[in-house]
Short mmCIF file of C-alpha atoms and ligand atoms in Angstrom, two decimals:
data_model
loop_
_atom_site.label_atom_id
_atom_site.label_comp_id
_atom_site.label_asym_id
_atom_site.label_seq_id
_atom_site.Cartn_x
_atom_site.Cartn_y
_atom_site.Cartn_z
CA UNK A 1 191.04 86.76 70.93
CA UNK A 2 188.17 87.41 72.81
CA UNK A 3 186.09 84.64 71.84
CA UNK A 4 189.03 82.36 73.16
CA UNK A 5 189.12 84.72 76.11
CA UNK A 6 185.48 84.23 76.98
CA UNK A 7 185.43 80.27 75.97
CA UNK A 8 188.33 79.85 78.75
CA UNK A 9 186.79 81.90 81.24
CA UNK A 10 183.32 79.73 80.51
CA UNK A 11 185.54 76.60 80.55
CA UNK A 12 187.09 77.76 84.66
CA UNK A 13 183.31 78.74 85.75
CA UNK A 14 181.81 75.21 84.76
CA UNK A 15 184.71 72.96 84.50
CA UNK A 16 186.60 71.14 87.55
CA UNK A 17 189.85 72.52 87.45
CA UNK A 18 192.34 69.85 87.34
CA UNK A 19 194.14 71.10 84.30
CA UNK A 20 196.46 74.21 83.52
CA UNK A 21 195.23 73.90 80.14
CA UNK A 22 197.40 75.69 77.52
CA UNK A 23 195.42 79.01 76.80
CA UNK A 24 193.80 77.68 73.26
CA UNK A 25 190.53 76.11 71.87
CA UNK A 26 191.11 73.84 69.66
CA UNK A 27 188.17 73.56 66.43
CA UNK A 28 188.89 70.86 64.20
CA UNK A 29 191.55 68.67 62.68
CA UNK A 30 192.71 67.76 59.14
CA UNK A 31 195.59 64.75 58.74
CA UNK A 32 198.22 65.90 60.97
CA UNK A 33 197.22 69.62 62.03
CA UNK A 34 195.05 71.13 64.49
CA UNK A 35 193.27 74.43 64.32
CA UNK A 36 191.59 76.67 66.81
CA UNK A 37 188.87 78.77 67.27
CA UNK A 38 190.42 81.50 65.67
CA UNK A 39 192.11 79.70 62.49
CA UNK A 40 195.48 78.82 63.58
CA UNK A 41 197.02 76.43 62.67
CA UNK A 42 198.90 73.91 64.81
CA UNK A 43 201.32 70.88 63.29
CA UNK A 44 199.97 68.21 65.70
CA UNK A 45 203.43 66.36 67.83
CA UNK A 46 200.98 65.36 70.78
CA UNK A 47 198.39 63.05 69.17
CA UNK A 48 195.88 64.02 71.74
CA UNK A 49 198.06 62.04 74.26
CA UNK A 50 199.16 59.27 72.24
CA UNK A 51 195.64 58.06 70.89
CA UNK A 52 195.07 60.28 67.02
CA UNK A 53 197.45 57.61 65.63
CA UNK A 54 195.44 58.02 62.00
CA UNK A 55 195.64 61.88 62.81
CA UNK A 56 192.53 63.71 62.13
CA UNK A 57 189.31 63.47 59.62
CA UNK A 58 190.34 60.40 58.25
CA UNK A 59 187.71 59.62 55.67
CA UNK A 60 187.85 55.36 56.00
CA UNK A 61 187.62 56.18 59.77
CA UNK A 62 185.09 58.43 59.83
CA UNK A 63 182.61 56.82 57.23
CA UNK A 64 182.62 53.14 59.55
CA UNK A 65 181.50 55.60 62.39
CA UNK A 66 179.15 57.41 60.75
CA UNK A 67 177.51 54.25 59.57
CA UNK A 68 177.49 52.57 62.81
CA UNK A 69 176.08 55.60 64.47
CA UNK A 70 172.75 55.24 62.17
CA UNK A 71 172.87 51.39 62.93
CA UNK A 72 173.32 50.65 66.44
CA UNK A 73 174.78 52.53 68.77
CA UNK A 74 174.36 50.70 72.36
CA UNK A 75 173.24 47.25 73.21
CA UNK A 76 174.93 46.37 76.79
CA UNK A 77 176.86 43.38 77.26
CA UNK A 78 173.86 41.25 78.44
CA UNK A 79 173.57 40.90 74.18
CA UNK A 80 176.31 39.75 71.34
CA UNK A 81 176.86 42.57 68.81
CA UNK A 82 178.80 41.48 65.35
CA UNK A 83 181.62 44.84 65.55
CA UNK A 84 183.08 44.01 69.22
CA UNK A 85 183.43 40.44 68.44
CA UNK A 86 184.67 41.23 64.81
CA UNK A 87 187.05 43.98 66.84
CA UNK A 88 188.31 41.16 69.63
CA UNK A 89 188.74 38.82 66.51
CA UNK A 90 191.36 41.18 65.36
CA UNK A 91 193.09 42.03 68.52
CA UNK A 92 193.66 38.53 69.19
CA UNK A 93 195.13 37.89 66.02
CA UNK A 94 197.25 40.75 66.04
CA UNK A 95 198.71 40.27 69.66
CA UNK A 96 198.85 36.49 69.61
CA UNK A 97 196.77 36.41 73.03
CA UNK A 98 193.70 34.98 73.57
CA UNK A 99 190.50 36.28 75.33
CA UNK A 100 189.81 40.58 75.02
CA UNK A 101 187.96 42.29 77.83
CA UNK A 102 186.52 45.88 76.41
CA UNK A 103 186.47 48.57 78.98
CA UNK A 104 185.96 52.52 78.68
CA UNK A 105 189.45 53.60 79.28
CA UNK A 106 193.26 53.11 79.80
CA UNK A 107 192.78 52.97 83.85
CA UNK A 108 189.60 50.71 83.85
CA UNK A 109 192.14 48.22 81.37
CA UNK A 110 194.67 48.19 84.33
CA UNK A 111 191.95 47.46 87.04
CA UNK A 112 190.39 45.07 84.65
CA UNK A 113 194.21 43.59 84.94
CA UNK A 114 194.84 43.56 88.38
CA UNK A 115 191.64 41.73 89.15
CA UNK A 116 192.39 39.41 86.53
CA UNK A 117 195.43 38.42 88.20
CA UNK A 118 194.21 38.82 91.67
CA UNK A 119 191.54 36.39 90.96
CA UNK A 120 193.75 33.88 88.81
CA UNK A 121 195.81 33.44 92.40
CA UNK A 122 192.87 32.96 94.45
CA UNK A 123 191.19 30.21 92.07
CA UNK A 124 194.88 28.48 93.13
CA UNK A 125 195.04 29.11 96.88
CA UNK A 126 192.06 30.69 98.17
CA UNK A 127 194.18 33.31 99.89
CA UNK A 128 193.68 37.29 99.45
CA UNK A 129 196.82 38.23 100.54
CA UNK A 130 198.60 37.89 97.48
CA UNK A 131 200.99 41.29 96.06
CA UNK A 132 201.36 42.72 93.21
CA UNK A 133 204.89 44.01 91.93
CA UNK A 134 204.93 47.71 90.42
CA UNK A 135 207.65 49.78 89.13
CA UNK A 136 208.78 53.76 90.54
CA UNK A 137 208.11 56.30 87.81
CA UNK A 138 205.90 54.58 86.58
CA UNK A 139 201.69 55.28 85.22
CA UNK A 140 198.93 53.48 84.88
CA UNK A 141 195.76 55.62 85.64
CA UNK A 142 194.16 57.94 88.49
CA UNK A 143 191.26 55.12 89.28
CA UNK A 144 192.23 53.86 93.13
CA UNK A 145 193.18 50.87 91.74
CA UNK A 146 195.38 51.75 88.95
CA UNK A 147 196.88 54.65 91.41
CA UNK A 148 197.86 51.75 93.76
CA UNK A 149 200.30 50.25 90.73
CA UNK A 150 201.25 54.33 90.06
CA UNK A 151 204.64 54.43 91.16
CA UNK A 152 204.65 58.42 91.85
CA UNK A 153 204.17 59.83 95.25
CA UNK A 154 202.43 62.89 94.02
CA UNK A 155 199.77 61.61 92.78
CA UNK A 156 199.13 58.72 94.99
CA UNK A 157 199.51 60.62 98.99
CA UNK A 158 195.90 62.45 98.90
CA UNK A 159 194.19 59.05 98.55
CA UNK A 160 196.45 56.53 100.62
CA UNK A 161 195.17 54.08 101.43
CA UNK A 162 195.19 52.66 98.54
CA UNK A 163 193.50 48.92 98.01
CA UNK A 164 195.62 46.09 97.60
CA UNK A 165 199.65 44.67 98.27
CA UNK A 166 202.04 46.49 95.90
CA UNK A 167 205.94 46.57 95.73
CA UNK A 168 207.60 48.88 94.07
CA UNK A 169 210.97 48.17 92.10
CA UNK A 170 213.22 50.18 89.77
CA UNK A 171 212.18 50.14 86.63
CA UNK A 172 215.34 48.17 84.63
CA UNK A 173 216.65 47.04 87.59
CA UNK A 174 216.03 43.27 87.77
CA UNK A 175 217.82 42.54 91.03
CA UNK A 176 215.66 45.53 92.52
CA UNK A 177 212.18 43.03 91.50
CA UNK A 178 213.76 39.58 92.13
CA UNK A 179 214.47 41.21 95.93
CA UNK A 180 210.60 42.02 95.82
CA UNK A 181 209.29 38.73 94.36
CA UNK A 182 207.87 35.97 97.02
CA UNK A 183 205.19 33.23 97.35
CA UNK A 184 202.43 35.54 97.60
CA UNK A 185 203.49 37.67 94.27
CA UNK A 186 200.72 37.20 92.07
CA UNK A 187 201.92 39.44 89.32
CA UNK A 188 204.25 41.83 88.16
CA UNK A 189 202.72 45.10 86.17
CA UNK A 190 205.21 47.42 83.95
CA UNK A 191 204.87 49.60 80.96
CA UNK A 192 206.91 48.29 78.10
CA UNK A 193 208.23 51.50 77.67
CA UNK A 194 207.78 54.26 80.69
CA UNK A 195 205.58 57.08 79.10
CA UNK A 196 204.75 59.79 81.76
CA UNK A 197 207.83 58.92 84.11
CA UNK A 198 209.93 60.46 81.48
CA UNK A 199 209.92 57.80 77.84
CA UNK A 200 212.36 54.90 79.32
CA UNK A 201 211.81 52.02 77.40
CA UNK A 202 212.86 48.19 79.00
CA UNK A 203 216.21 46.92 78.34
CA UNK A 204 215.87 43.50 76.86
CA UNK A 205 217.37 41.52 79.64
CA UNK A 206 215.10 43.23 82.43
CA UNK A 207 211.97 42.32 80.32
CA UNK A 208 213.37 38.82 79.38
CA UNK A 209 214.56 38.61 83.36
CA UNK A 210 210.88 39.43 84.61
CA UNK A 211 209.42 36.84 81.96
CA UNK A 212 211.63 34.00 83.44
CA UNK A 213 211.04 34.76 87.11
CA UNK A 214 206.94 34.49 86.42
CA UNK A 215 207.86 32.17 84.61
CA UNK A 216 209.48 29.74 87.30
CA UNK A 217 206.73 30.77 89.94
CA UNK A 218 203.56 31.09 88.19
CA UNK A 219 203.40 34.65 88.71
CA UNK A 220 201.69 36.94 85.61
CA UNK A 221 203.55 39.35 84.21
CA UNK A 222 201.49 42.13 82.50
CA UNK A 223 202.51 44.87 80.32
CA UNK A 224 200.59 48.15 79.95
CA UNK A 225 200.77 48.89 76.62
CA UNK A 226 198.40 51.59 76.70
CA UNK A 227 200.88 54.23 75.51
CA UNK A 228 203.71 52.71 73.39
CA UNK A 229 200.85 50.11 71.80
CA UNK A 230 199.14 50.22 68.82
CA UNK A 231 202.25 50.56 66.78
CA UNK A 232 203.66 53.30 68.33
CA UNK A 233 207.19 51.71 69.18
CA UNK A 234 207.01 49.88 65.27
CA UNK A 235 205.53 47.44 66.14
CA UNK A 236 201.51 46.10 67.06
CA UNK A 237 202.81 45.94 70.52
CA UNK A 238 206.39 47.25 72.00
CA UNK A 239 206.50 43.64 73.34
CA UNK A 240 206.53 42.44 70.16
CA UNK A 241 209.99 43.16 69.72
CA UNK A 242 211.31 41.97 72.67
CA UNK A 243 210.80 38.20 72.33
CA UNK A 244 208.24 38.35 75.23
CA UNK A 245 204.94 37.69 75.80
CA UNK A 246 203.10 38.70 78.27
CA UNK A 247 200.07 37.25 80.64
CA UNK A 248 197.94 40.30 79.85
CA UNK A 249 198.29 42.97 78.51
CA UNK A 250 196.46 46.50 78.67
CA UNK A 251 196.20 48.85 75.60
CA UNK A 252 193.63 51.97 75.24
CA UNK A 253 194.71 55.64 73.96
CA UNK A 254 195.34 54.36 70.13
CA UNK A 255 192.98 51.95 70.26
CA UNK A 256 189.96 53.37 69.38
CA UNK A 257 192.32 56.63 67.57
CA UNK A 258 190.11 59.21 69.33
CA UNK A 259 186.74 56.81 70.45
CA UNK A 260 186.80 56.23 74.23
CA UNK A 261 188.22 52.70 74.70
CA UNK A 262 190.40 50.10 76.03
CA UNK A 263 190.82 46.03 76.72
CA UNK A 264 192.72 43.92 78.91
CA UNK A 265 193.60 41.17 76.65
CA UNK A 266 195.01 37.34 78.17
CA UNK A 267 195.90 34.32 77.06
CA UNK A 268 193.23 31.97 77.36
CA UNK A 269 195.19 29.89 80.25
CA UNK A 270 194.89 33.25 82.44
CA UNK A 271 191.24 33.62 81.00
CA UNK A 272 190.14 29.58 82.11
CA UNK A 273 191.50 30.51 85.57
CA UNK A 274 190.25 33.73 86.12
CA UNK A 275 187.59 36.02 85.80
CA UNK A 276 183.95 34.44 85.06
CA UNK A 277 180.93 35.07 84.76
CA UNK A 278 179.95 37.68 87.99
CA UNK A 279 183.50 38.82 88.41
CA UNK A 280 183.51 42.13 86.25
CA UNK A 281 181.44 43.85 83.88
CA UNK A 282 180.88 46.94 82.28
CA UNK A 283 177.79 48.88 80.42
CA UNK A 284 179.26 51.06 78.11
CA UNK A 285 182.65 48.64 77.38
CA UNK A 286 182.64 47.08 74.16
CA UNK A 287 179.64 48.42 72.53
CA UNK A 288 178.80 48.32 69.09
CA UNK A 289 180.37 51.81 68.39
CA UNK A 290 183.48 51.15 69.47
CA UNK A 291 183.76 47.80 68.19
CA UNK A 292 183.30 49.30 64.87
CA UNK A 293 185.75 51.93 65.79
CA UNK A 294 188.53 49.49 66.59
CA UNK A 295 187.91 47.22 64.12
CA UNK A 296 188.14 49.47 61.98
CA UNK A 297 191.43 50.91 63.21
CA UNK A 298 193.07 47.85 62.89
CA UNK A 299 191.75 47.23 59.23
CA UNK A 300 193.33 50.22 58.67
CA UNK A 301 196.75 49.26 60.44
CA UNK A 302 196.73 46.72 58.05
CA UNK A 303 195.91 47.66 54.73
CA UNK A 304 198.36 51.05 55.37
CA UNK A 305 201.21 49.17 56.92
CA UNK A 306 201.41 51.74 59.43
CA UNK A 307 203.71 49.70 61.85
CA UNK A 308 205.99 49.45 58.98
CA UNK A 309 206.06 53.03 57.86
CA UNK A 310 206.12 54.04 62.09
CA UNK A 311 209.79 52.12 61.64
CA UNK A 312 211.06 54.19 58.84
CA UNK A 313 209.56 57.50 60.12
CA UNK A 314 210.57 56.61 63.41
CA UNK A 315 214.18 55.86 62.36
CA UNK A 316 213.97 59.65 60.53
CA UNK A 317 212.81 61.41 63.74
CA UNK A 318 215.44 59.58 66.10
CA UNK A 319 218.18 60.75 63.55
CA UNK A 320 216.81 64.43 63.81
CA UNK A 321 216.33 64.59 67.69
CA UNK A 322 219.85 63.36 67.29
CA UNK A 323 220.98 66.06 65.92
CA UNK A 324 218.82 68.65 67.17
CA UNK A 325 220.56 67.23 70.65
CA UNK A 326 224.19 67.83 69.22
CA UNK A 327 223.36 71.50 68.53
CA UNK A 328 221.61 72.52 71.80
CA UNK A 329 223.15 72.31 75.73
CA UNK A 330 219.84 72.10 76.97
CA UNK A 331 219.57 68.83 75.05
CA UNK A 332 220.58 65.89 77.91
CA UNK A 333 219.35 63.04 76.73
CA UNK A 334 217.09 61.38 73.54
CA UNK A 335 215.34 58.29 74.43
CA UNK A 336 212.25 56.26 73.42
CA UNK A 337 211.26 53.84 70.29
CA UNK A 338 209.27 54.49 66.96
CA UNK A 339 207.23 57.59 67.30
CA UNK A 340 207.39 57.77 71.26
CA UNK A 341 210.71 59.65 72.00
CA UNK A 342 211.52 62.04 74.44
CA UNK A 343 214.45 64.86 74.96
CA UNK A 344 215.60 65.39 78.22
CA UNK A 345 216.10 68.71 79.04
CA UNK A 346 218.30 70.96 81.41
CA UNK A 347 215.35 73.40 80.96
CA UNK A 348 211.44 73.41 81.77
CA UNK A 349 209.83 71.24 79.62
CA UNK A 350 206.43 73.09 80.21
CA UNK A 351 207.74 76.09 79.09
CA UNK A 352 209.01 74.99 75.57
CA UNK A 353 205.82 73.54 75.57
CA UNK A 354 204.00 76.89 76.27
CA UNK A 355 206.04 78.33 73.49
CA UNK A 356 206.46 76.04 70.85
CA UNK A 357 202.54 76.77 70.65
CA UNK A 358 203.55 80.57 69.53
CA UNK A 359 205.27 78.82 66.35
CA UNK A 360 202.29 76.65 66.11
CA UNK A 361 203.15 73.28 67.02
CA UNK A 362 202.10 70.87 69.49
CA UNK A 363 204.24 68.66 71.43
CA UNK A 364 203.67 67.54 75.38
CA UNK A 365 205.58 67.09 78.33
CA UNK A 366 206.82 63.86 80.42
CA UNK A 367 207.42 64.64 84.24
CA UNK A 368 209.22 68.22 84.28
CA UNK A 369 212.27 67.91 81.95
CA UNK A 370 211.14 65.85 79.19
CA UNK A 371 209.49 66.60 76.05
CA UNK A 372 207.62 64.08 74.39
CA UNK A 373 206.96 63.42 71.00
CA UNK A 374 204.36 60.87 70.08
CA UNK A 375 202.76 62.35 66.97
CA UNK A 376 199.63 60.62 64.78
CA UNK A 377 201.27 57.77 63.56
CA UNK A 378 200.87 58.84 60.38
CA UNK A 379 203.11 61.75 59.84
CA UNK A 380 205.89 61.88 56.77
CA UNK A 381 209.56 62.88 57.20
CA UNK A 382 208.21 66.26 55.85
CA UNK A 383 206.75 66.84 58.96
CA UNK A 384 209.59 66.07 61.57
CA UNK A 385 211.57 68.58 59.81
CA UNK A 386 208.96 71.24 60.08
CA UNK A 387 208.59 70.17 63.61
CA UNK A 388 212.09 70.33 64.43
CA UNK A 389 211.96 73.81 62.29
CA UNK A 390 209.74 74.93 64.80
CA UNK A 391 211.07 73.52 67.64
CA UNK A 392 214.74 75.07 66.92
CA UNK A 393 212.94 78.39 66.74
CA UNK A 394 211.30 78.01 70.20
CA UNK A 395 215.14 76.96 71.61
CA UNK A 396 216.85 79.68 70.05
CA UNK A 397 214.55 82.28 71.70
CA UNK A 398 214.83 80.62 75.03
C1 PLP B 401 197.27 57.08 79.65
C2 PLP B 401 197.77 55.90 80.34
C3 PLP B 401 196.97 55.17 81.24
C4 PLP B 401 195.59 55.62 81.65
O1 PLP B 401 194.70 55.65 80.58
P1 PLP B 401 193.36 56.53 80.68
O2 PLP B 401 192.64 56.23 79.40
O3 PLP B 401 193.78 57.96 80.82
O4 PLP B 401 192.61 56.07 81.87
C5 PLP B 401 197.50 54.01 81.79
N1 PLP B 401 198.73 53.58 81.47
C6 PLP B 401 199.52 54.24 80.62
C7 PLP B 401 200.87 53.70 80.28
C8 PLP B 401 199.09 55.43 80.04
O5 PLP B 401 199.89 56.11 79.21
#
């Protein structure tokens, strides 16, 4: 205890404190558990936010790092290196877009995005008045531009102004956007399914709805799949099952399954009339080590089917939320797609959080009443019902 003690008090002294961490160091991970500094073990239902899809110490995974690390690390962008373009190869052909942009992280993606379709209006009219169309509850990053699209007061007042024209609708509400949408829309940004606001995923004929209005006036629609991408929902992209595609689309957090990276991806009649060469850049985005990271991670999407076994786990997990929600009060509500579900609560959230970690398992929140569950992508049914073991204990001693 005291080394954790000491490593937390270490942590406040140096660190910015913009966390209320939950009091634990965490040491090292093997396939879907966690341990900390003092050997306990942890059953892993938070994925590090979404992004351990492969879980942890995966050999394939590791071994392509390890072997880029002794090759080449860094290049910048000003040079071609053989793993980004290998990784952009695959993320084309996977998503059925066009053109990948490689940034750093999820919120760099979304600015990435919004200039993308900021610039794709002005090549048309020369204006710079054009809007953009965001949703309420929504999240797409604490960068000022991807705050500006952040449909939650909270975080956004402190730094108001924010740049740019944005709207904000109800999120599957499609007469709430269509009152929104006029000449000088130039896109309209959602999350295919709403992670942080509380896991709502789009209704079919709001999605479909949103497609056909860009689609009559030229305005880009683009889906932040940072979250509920990468297979997450059971499919590449949550999109995927909708019969939509979108203009552009942002994905990060899975990705790179624990290597810091994202891409805003387009089809290449959004790339021809958008950004070139001048309009963005990056020096770390895209470099050889995490082009060998993601091209690896899809390889491995691939060969393991993980998209199909995320369906038939994810089927397994909705069933037992299901349940676990018949035999608890506190249980509102059970919502989400795939591995990325959430249970709405009549109690704190946080604090079944706080104590689920007593019984040793790891599972996050979503606004205040929401638990999430988005767990490496690889678990077995094995270990929903030890999480839902655990998680009955933690509700019974509420
Ligand atoms: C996490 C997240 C982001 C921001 O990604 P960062 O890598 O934290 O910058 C944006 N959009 C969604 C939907 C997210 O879940």
């Amino acid at each position: 205890m005291v080394e954790t003690k000491s490593l937390m008090e270490q942590a406040e002294n140096n660190l910015l404190h913009t966390y209320n961490r939950f009091p634990l160091v965490l040491d090292h991970g093997e396939g879907v558990y966690l341990y900390d500094s003092e050997g306990k073990k942890y059953l892993d239902f938070a994925a590090g936010i979404a992004v351990q899809a492969l879980g942890y110490a995966d050999e394939e995974y590791n071994q392509a790092l390890k072997n880029q690390i002794d090759k080449l690390l860094h290049t910048s962008n000003l040079y071609y290196n053989q793993p980004v373009i290998e990784a952009a190869e695959k993320l084309c052909a996977v998503s059925g877009l066009d053109r990948v942009f490689f940034t750093n992280s999820g919120t760099e993606a979304i600015e990435g995005a919004i200039k993308a379709a900021k610039k794709y209006a002005y090549e048309k009219d020369g204006c710079t008045d054009h809007e953009l169309i965001a949703m309420n509850h929504s999240f797409h990053g604490r960068s000022l531009g991807a705050l500006a699209v952040t449909g939650n007061a909270h975080y956004r007042e402190p730094f108001e102004p924010l740049p740019g024209i944005v709207k904000f609708a109800d999120y599957n509400d499609l007469d709430s956007v269509i009152k929104l949408v006029n000449d000088k829309t130039c896109a309209i940004l959602l999350e295919t399914v709403q992670g942080e606001g509380g896991i709502y995923p789009a209704e079919e004929e709001f999605l479909n709805g949103i497609r056909q209005i860009c689609d009559e006036k030229d305005i880009l629609l683009i889906l932040d799949e940072i979250q509920c991408g990468m297979g997450r929902c059971g499919t590449m992209f949550a999109w995927q099952s909708y019969g939509v595609k979108p203009d552009i689309m942002t994905c990060a957090k899975a990705l790179g399954c624990g290597v810091p990276v994202g891409a805003f991806v387009m089809t290449k009649a959004v790339a021809d009339a958008s950004l070139k060469p001048g309009d963005h850049g990056t020096t770390y985005g895209g470099n050889p080590f995490v082009g060998a990271a993601v091209s690896k991670v899809l390889d491995i999407f691939q060969d393991r089917q993980l998209t199909k076994h995320v369906r038939e786990t994810g089927i397994y997990l909705e069933q037992e939320l299901d349940r676990l929600k018949s035999q608890y009060e506190c249980i509102t509500d059970r919502r989400g797609r795939g591995l990325m579900q959430g249970l709405e609560l009549t109690v704190s959230a946080g604090a079944v959080s706080s104590k689920a970690l007593e019984q040793g398992l790891l599972v996050i929140t979503a606004g205040n009443n929401v638990l999430r569950f988005v767990p490496p992508l690889v678990i077995g049914k094995e270990h929903v019902d030890e999480m839902i073991q655990k998680l009955k204990k933690v509700l019974d001693n509420l």
